Short mmCIF file of C-alpha atoms in Angstrom, two decimals:
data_model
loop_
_atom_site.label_atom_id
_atom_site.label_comp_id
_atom_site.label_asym_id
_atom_site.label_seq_id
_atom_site.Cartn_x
_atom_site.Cartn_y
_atom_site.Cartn_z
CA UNK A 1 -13.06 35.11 -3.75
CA UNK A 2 -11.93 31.50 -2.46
CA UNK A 3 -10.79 31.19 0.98
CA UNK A 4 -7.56 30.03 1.66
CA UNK A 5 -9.11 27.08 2.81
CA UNK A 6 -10.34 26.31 -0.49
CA UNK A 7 -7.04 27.50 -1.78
CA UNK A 8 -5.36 25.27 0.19
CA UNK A 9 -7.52 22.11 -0.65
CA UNK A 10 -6.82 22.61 -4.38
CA UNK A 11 -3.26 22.26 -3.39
CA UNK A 12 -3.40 19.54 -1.96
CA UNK A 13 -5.57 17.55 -4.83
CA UNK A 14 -3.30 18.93 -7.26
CA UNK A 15 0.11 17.42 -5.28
CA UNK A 16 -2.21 14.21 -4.95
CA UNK A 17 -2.02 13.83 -8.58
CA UNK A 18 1.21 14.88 -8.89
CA UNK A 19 2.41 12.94 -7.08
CA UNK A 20 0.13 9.91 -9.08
CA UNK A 21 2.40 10.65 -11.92
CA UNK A 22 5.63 10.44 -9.99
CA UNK A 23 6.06 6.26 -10.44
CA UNK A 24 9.24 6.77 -8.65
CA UNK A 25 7.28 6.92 -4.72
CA UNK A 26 4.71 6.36 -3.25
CA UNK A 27 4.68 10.03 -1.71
CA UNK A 28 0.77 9.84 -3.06
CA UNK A 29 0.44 7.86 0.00
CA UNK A 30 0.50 10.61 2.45
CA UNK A 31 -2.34 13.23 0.15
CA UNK A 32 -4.93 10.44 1.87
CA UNK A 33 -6.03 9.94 5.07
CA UNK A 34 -5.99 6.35 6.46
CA UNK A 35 -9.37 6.12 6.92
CA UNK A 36 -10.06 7.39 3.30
CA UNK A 37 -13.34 6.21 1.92
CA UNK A 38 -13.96 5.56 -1.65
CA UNK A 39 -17.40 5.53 -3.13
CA UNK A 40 -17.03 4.07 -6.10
CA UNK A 41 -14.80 1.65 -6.03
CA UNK A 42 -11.31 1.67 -7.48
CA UNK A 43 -10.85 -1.17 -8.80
CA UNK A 44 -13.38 -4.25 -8.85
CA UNK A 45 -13.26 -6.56 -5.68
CA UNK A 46 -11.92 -3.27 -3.70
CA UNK A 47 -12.76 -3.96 -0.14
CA UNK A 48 -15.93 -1.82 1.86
CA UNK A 49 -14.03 -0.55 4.27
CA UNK A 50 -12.14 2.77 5.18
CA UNK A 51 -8.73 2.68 3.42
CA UNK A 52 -9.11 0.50 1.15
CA UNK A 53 -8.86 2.98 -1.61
CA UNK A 54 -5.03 3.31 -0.64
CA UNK A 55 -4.69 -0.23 -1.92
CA UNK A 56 -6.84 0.18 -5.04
CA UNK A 57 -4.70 2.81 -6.35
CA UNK A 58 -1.52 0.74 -5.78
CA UNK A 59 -2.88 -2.11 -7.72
CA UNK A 60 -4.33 0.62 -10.33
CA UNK A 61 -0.60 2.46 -10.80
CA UNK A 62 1.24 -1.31 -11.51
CA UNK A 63 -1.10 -2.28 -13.86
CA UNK A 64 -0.41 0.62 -16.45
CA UNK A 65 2.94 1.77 -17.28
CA UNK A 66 3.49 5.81 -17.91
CA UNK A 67 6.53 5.25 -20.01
CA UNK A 68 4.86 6.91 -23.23
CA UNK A 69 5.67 11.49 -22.23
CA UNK A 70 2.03 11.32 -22.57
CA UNK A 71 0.98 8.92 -19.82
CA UNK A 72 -0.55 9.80 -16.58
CA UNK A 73 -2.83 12.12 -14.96
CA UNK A 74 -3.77 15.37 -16.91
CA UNK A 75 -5.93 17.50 -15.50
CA UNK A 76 -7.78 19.48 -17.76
CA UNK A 77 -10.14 21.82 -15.01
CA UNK A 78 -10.27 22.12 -11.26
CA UNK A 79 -13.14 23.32 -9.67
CA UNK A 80 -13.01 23.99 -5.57
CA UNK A 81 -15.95 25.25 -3.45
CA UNK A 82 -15.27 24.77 0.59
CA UNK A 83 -13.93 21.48 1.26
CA UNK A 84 -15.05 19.97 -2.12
CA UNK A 85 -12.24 19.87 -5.06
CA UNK A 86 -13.73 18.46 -8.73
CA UNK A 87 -11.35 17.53 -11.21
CA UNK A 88 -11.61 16.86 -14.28
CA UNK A 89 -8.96 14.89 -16.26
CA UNK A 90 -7.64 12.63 -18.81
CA UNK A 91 -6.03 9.34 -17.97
CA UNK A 92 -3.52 7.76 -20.39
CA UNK A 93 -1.57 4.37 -20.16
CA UNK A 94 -0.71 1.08 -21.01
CA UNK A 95 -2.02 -2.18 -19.92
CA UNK A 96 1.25 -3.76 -18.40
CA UNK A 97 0.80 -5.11 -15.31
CA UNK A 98 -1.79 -7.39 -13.20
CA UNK A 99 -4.99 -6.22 -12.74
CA UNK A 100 -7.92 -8.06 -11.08
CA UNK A 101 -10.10 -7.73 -13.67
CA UNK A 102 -8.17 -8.62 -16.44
CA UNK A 103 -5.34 -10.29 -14.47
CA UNK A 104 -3.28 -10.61 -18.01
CA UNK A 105 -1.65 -7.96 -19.53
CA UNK A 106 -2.93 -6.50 -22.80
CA UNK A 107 -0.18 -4.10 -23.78
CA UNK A 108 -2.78 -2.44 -25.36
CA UNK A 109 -2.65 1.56 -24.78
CA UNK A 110 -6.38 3.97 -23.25
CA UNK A 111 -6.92 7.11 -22.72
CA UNK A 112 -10.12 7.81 -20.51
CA UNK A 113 -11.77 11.16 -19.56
CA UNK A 114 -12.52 11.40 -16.09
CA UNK A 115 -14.17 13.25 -13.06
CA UNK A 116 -13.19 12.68 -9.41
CA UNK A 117 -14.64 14.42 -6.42
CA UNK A 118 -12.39 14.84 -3.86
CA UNK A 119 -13.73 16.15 -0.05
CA UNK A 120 -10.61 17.20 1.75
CA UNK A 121 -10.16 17.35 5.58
CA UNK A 122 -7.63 18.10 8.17
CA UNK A 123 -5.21 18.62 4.53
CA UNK A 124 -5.85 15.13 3.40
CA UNK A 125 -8.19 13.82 0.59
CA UNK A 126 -10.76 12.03 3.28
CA UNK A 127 -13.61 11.24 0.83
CA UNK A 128 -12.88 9.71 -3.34
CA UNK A 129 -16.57 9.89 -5.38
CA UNK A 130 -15.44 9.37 -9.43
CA UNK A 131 -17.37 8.98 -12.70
CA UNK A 132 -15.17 7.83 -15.61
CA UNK A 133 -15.92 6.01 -19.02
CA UNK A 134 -15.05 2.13 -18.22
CA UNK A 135 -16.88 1.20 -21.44
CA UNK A 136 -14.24 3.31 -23.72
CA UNK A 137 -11.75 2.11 -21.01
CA UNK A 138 -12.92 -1.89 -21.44
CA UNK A 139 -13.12 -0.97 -25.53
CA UNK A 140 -9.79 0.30 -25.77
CA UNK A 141 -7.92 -2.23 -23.87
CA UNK A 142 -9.63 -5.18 -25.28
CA UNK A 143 -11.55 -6.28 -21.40
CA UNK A 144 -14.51 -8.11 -21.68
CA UNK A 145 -17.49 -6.48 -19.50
CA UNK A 146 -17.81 -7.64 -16.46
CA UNK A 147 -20.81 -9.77 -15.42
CA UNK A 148 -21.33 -9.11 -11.91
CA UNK A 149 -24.37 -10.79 -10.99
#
């Protein structure tokens, strides 16, 4: 049985994500705390410090539209154990916007499978750890791969 703890924390990852989807706000905003750390790294160049993930997903939601009904955040299973909420989901959209690794838009559509790990404190998404397939991602919107030496 899942404590309401648990129950809670799903809750709040799910209105996270909602909330992704909702272009309208920025309401996603207040699902993280300040200090939020990401481990992975949003977007490329994201800065190593506490909160900086807040910034990575702005620049991630303006450079793909969600103007297609399928667009956005699906999430496909939810898994919660404590303060630990796994998610996995498909991501669809359309190159539109600036992004800082390909800082012209393609126009051209993706649709990526992915896994985020969400720790939740205090009701707030404190910790982000993701896996998702960049290569299809890169393949699909026509990105060269980064060379990062």
């Amino acid at each position: 049985m899942l404590s309401a703890t648990t129950l809670d924390n799903k809750q709040v990852v799910l209105g996270f994500i909602a909330a992704l989807n909702d272009r309208t706000s920025q309401d996603w905003v207040q699902y993280l705390a300040p200090d939020v750390v990401d481990h992975n790294k949003i977007i490329f160049g994201e800065e190593e410090v506490p909160g900086a993930a807040i910034e990575g997903f702005r620049q991630q939601l303006a450079a793909f539209s969600t103007e297609h009904p399928d667009d956005g955040f699906h999430v496909e299973q939810l898994i919660a154990e404590g303060d630990d909420v796994v998610v996995r989901l498909r991501v669809r959209g359309a190159h539109t916007g600036y992004h800082p690794r390909m800082p012209e838009p393609t126009g051209r559509r993706c649709d990526v499978e992915q896994i985020w790990i969400f720790t939740v404190r205090a009701g707030r998404v404190a910790e982000i750890r993701a896996v998702s397939d960049r290569l299809g991602m890169f393949l699909q919107l026509g990105w060269d791969w980064p060379n990062e030496d």
